[in-house]
Short mmCIF file of C-alpha atoms and ligand atoms in Angstrom, two decimals:
data_model
loop_
_atom_site.label_atom_id
_atom_site.label_comp_id
_atom_site.label_asym_id
_atom_site.label_seq_id
_atom_site.Cartn_x
_atom_site.Cartn_y
_atom_site.Cartn_z
CA MET A 137 -30.29 -196.65 -135.34
CA LYS A 138 -32.77 -197.28 -132.51
CA GLN A 139 -34.80 -200.48 -131.88
CA ALA A 140 -38.63 -200.59 -131.87
CA SER A 141 -38.34 -201.38 -128.41
CA SER A 142 -36.80 -198.52 -127.06
CA LEU A 143 -39.61 -196.52 -128.14
CA LYS A 144 -41.71 -194.69 -125.67
CA ASP A 145 -45.18 -195.68 -125.51
CA ASN A 146 -46.13 -194.21 -121.75
CA ALA A 147 -43.16 -191.46 -122.38
CA PRO A 148 -41.99 -189.79 -118.87
CA ASP A 149 -41.51 -186.45 -118.28
CA GLN A 150 -42.10 -183.39 -121.20
CA ALA A 151 -43.77 -186.38 -123.25
CA GLN A 152 -46.96 -186.22 -120.79
CA THR A 153 -48.12 -182.93 -121.73
CA VAL A 154 -46.07 -182.22 -124.88
CA ALA A 155 -47.69 -184.68 -127.79
CA VAL A 156 -45.26 -183.08 -130.23
CA SER A 157 -42.32 -180.97 -130.05
CA CYS A 158 -40.46 -179.11 -132.85
CA ARG A 159 -37.52 -176.84 -132.51
CA GLY A 160 -35.54 -175.29 -135.41
CA ILE A 161 -37.25 -177.16 -137.98
CA THR A 162 -36.12 -176.38 -141.49
CA LYS A 163 -37.01 -178.26 -144.69
CA VAL A 164 -35.67 -177.41 -147.80
CA TYR A 165 -37.13 -179.37 -151.11
CA GLY A 166 -34.58 -179.67 -154.31
CA SER A 167 -31.11 -177.97 -154.31
CA GLY A 168 -29.16 -175.33 -155.96
CA ASP A 169 -31.21 -172.74 -158.29
CA ASN A 170 -34.50 -175.23 -157.66
CA ALA A 171 -34.47 -175.50 -153.83
CA VAL A 172 -37.57 -174.17 -151.91
CA HIS A 173 -37.16 -173.47 -148.16
CA ALA A 174 -40.54 -174.70 -147.14
CA LEU A 175 -39.82 -174.31 -143.60
CA ARG A 176 -37.62 -171.69 -142.09
CA GLY A 177 -37.13 -172.23 -138.53
CA ILE A 178 -40.51 -173.95 -137.01
CA ASP A 179 -40.63 -173.66 -133.09
CA LEU A 180 -43.80 -174.93 -131.85
CA ASP A 181 -45.55 -177.29 -129.23
CA VAL A 182 -48.33 -179.02 -129.81
CA GLN A 183 -49.98 -179.78 -126.09
CA SER A 184 -51.15 -183.14 -124.71
CA GLY A 185 -55.09 -182.50 -124.81
CA GLU A 186 -55.45 -179.58 -127.24
CA LEU A 187 -56.94 -179.24 -130.64
CA LEU A 188 -53.83 -177.10 -132.52
CA MET A 189 -55.03 -175.57 -135.90
CA LEU A 190 -52.61 -174.37 -138.49
CA VAL A 191 -53.60 -171.40 -141.12
CA GLY A 192 -51.79 -169.52 -143.46
CA PRO A 193 -52.17 -169.37 -147.46
CA SER A 194 -51.47 -171.36 -149.63
CA GLY A 195 -47.79 -172.97 -150.15
CA CYS A 196 -46.60 -171.40 -146.67
CA GLY A 197 -45.68 -175.05 -145.41
CA LYS A 198 -48.39 -176.24 -143.54
CA THR A 199 -48.59 -179.33 -145.15
CA THR A 200 -45.06 -180.15 -144.98
CA LEU A 201 -45.15 -179.52 -141.19
CA ILE A 202 -47.47 -181.60 -140.46
CA SER A 203 -45.91 -184.25 -142.52
CA ILE A 204 -42.82 -184.01 -140.15
CA MET A 205 -44.80 -183.91 -136.92
CA ALA A 206 -46.61 -187.52 -138.37
CA GLY A 207 -43.11 -188.93 -139.24
CA VAL A 208 -44.19 -189.27 -142.73
CA LEU A 209 -41.60 -186.91 -144.29
CA ASP A 210 -38.17 -186.02 -142.77
CA GLN A 211 -37.05 -182.27 -141.47
CA THR A 212 -33.84 -181.17 -143.04
CA ALA A 213 -32.59 -179.72 -140.11
CA GLY A 214 -33.82 -179.21 -136.44
CA GLN A 215 -35.57 -182.03 -133.94
CA CYS A 216 -39.04 -183.12 -134.49
CA LEU A 217 -40.11 -185.47 -130.99
CA LEU A 218 -43.43 -187.44 -131.14
CA PHE A 219 -44.46 -188.28 -127.54
CA GLY A 220 -40.99 -188.31 -126.90
CA ASN A 221 -39.42 -189.89 -129.92
CA ASP A 222 -37.01 -188.88 -132.31
CA LEU A 223 -38.49 -190.53 -135.40
CA SER A 224 -35.88 -189.25 -137.53
CA GLN A 225 -33.05 -191.27 -135.49
CA ILE A 226 -35.22 -194.68 -135.86
CA ALA A 227 -34.43 -197.52 -138.48
CA ALA A 228 -37.06 -197.03 -141.28
CA ASN A 229 -39.42 -200.58 -140.28
CA ALA A 230 -39.75 -199.43 -136.59
CA LYS A 231 -40.54 -196.16 -138.03
CA THR A 232 -43.23 -197.46 -139.44
CA ALA A 233 -45.06 -199.57 -137.00
CA TYR A 234 -44.69 -196.79 -134.26
CA ARG A 235 -46.46 -194.49 -136.69
CA GLY A 236 -48.89 -196.75 -137.86
CA LYS A 237 -50.04 -197.49 -134.01
CA THR A 238 -49.46 -193.88 -133.00
CA VAL A 239 -50.64 -191.40 -135.75
CA GLY A 240 -53.80 -191.17 -137.96
CA PHE A 241 -53.32 -188.94 -140.85
CA VAL A 242 -56.12 -187.71 -143.00
CA PHE A 243 -54.14 -186.93 -146.26
CA GLN A 244 -55.69 -183.90 -148.68
CA SER A 245 -55.87 -185.95 -151.65
CA LEU A 246 -57.45 -188.58 -148.97
CA ASN A 247 -55.16 -192.18 -150.24
CA LEU A 248 -58.29 -194.45 -150.36
CA VAL A 249 -57.34 -197.87 -151.92
CA PRO A 250 -59.72 -198.05 -155.24
CA MET A 251 -60.47 -201.59 -154.76
CA LEU A 252 -61.14 -201.89 -151.64
CA THR A 253 -64.90 -200.90 -149.64
CA ALA A 254 -64.97 -198.18 -147.17
CA ALA A 255 -65.24 -200.61 -144.76
CA GLU A 256 -62.28 -202.13 -145.61
CA ASN A 257 -60.53 -198.92 -145.96
CA VAL A 258 -61.35 -197.94 -143.05
CA ALA A 259 -60.36 -201.49 -141.75
CA ILE A 260 -56.93 -200.86 -142.85
CA PRO A 261 -54.83 -199.09 -139.55
CA LEU A 262 -56.68 -201.89 -137.24
CA LEU A 263 -55.27 -204.96 -139.57
CA LEU A 264 -51.81 -203.71 -139.46
CA THR A 265 -52.08 -203.25 -135.76
CA GLY A 266 -52.84 -206.97 -135.47
CA VAL A 267 -56.43 -207.07 -134.95
CA ILE A 268 -58.28 -209.65 -136.32
CA TRP A 269 -60.23 -209.31 -139.84
CA MET A 270 -64.05 -209.79 -138.29
CA ASP A 271 -63.21 -207.25 -135.38
CA ALA A 272 -61.48 -204.67 -137.52
CA LEU A 273 -64.30 -204.34 -139.90
CA HIS A 274 -66.92 -204.36 -136.82
CA HIS A 275 -65.11 -201.63 -135.69
CA ALA A 276 -64.64 -199.83 -139.19
CA GLU A 277 -68.61 -200.23 -139.70
CA GLU A 278 -69.29 -198.37 -136.13
CA MET A 279 -66.84 -195.54 -137.28
CA LEU A 280 -68.28 -194.79 -140.88
CA SER A 281 -71.55 -194.83 -139.04
CA ARG A 282 -70.51 -192.31 -136.69
CA MET A 283 -69.34 -190.51 -139.23
CA GLY A 284 -72.81 -190.45 -140.99
CA LEU A 285 -72.36 -193.18 -143.33
CA GLN A 286 -73.78 -196.23 -142.16
CA ASP A 287 -75.48 -196.73 -145.36
CA ARG A 288 -72.23 -196.44 -147.60
CA LEU A 289 -70.20 -199.33 -145.72
CA HIS A 290 -69.98 -201.80 -148.45
CA PHE A 291 -69.42 -198.89 -151.62
CA TYR A 292 -66.39 -198.33 -153.43
CA PRO A 293 -65.00 -194.88 -153.67
CA SER A 294 -65.61 -194.52 -157.12
CA GLU A 295 -69.53 -194.90 -156.10
CA LEU A 296 -68.83 -192.01 -153.01
CA SER A 297 -69.12 -188.28 -153.18
CA GLY A 298 -66.43 -186.01 -152.83
CA GLY A 299 -67.29 -185.26 -149.12
CA GLN A 300 -68.77 -188.98 -148.27
CA LEU A 301 -64.93 -190.01 -149.65
CA GLN A 302 -63.63 -187.33 -146.72
CA ARG A 303 -65.91 -189.00 -143.90
CA VAL A 304 -64.06 -192.47 -145.25
CA ALA A 305 -60.67 -190.86 -144.97
CA ILE A 306 -61.64 -189.13 -141.67
CA ALA A 307 -62.62 -192.56 -139.89
CA ARG A 308 -59.92 -194.16 -141.07
CA ALA A 309 -57.91 -191.67 -139.09
CA LEU A 310 -59.28 -192.69 -136.26
CA VAL A 311 -60.08 -196.17 -136.12
CA HIS A 312 -57.28 -197.22 -134.15
CA SER A 313 -57.58 -194.44 -131.62
CA PRO A 314 -54.10 -192.99 -132.37
CA ARG A 315 -52.44 -190.76 -129.62
CA LEU A 316 -51.91 -187.80 -132.60
CA ILE A 317 -54.65 -187.27 -135.55
CA VAL A 318 -53.74 -184.94 -138.08
CA CYS A 319 -55.59 -183.74 -140.73
CA ASP A 320 -54.87 -182.00 -143.80
CA GLU A 321 -58.05 -179.68 -145.02
CA PRO A 322 -60.50 -181.93 -143.32
CA THR A 323 -63.46 -180.06 -144.42
CA SER A 324 -62.66 -179.05 -147.79
CA ALA A 325 -65.91 -181.24 -149.85
CA LEU A 326 -68.28 -180.97 -146.60
CA ASP A 327 -71.16 -178.55 -146.28
CA ASN A 328 -71.42 -176.46 -143.22
CA VAL A 329 -73.41 -178.94 -140.92
CA THR A 330 -71.25 -182.18 -141.90
CA GLY A 331 -68.31 -180.01 -141.41
CA GLN A 332 -69.38 -179.44 -138.09
CA GLU A 333 -70.45 -183.15 -137.34
CA VAL A 334 -67.42 -184.72 -138.15
CA LEU A 335 -65.34 -181.82 -136.17
CA GLU A 336 -67.34 -182.67 -133.28
CA VAL A 337 -66.35 -186.58 -133.28
CA VAL A 338 -63.06 -185.85 -134.23
CA ARG A 339 -62.28 -183.49 -131.06
CA SER A 340 -64.15 -186.03 -129.03
CA LEU A 341 -62.29 -189.03 -130.22
CA GLY A 342 -58.77 -187.25 -130.55
CA VAL A 343 -58.67 -184.75 -127.76
CA ALA A 344 -57.46 -186.80 -124.06
CA LYS A 345 -55.20 -186.24 -121.77
CA ASP A 346 -52.50 -188.40 -123.50
CA ARG A 347 -53.69 -187.37 -127.07
CA ALA A 348 -53.73 -184.39 -129.40
CA VAL A 349 -55.09 -183.42 -133.02
CA VAL A 350 -53.39 -181.31 -135.31
CA VAL A 351 -56.04 -179.30 -138.36
CA VAL A 352 -54.50 -177.73 -141.46
CA THR A 353 -57.33 -175.71 -142.64
CA HIS A 354 -58.87 -172.65 -144.40
CA ASP A 355 -62.43 -173.02 -143.20
CA ALA A 356 -63.28 -170.43 -140.59
CA ARG A 357 -66.51 -172.12 -139.28
CA ILE A 358 -64.55 -174.73 -137.87
CA TYR A 359 -61.90 -172.34 -135.68
CA HIS A 360 -64.36 -172.92 -132.98
CA PHE A 361 -63.31 -176.25 -132.56
CA ALA A 362 -59.37 -174.99 -131.59
CA ASP A 363 -57.87 -174.65 -128.77
CA ARG A 364 -55.34 -172.81 -130.02
CA ILE A 365 -54.47 -171.75 -133.68
CA ALA A 366 -50.94 -171.14 -135.09
CA VAL A 367 -51.04 -168.68 -137.93
CA MET A 368 -48.19 -169.46 -140.40
CA ASN A 369 -46.92 -167.61 -143.31
CA ASP A 370 -43.94 -168.46 -145.87
CA GLY A 371 -42.32 -170.90 -143.56
CA ARG A 372 -42.36 -169.61 -140.32
CA ILE A 373 -44.98 -169.16 -137.53
CA GLU A 374 -46.13 -165.52 -137.44
CA ARG A 375 -48.51 -166.18 -134.07
CA ILE A 376 -50.57 -168.22 -131.92
CA THR A 377 -53.97 -167.51 -130.90
CA THR A 378 -56.71 -168.81 -128.54
CA SER A 379 -59.06 -166.34 -129.92
CA PRO A 380 -60.33 -167.43 -133.39
CA GLN A 381 -62.46 -164.09 -133.80
CA GLU A 382 -59.40 -162.40 -134.27
CA LEU A 383 -58.64 -164.15 -137.66
CA VAL A 384 -62.01 -163.50 -139.16
CA THR A 385 -61.58 -160.61 -141.25
CA VAL A 386 -65.24 -158.92 -141.79
CA PRO A 387 -65.85 -159.27 -145.52
N1 ADP B 785 -42.40 -182.50 -152.78
C1 ADP B 785 -42.32 -180.89 -153.24
N2 ADP B 785 -41.11 -180.47 -153.89
C2 ADP B 785 -40.60 -179.61 -154.07
N3 ADP B 785 -41.69 -178.19 -153.56
C3 ADP B 785 -42.57 -178.97 -152.54
C4 ADP B 785 -42.58 -180.08 -152.48
N4 ADP B 785 -43.90 -180.12 -151.54
C5 ADP B 785 -43.98 -178.82 -151.06
N5 ADP B 785 -43.38 -177.82 -152.13
C6 ADP B 785 -43.45 -176.44 -151.69
O1 ADP B 785 -43.38 -176.29 -150.59
C7 ADP B 785 -43.28 -174.95 -150.31
C8 ADP B 785 -44.66 -175.43 -148.99
O2 ADP B 785 -45.77 -176.39 -149.57
P1 ADP B 785 -47.05 -177.20 -148.39
O3 ADP B 785 -46.16 -177.25 -147.68
O4 ADP B 785 -47.75 -178.06 -149.51
O5 ADP B 785 -47.84 -175.94 -148.10
P2 ADP B 785 -48.96 -175.73 -147.84
O6 ADP B 785 -49.56 -177.08 -147.25
O7 ADP B 785 -49.25 -174.39 -146.78
O8 ADP B 785 -50.12 -175.24 -149.00
C9 ADP B 785 -44.28 -174.43 -151.16
O9 ADP B 785 -44.03 -173.72 -152.12
C10 ADP B 785 -44.77 -175.95 -152.47
O10 ADP B 785 -44.56 -175.25 -153.86
MG1 MG B 786 -51.12 -178.18 -147.89
#
């Protein structure tokens, strides 16, 4: 097992251009008669400086794939490198620390802490990386304001609408400037105008020379924010396009 000190922050060579490298990734949930083959051999690079979208029918493996990319789930076989680091080979505590610093994850289920206010929820990733409480709260409030939630800073999750909760979760994923941002259906509870505004912020903060964003979505209205769109089906990548118009079917 590698120690935390061997993790590459300024990774050389390919890690400068490739944020996430997936080779032959498979994932099987369960075993025997109950085995579910969620991923059936994924080869995919997420380039630094890009926003990659993953689209495809429900159950095709999108959430499974981004969870492996983000190091919150281990693959059954194959290799996934995050900025040159193989997280499956790293001891649990070092992995948790590296992931906390490097990845911002917007979960489909949002995973907000009910006993904490919006600002306190958003401050968590900063506190985990050692920022002092007042500074963390200040940054959290700024990020929530960028999400249009300046009048909801001290509300509890139970006092917020679905769309507001989604924006709190997105603010929490962005607040510590992670090098990789992964978002699972980030606009599912947002109206079109708010969805466009939020993606604007995600893109402007998340896409940079040494950073990347992966967004799982069904929302064709946000396809134009993608540099590339990977189409998944039944645990495989079917094709990758740079032209979102190809994917929008005329009703
Ligand atoms: N924890 C789990 N245990 C068993 N099967 C799972 C689990 N998570 C996902 N699956 C199955 O794996 C497949 C892919 O799921 P998922 O990655 O959530 O797809 P998507 O995000 O594209 O809807 C589905 O058949 C789903 O039912
Ligand atoms: Mg999913």
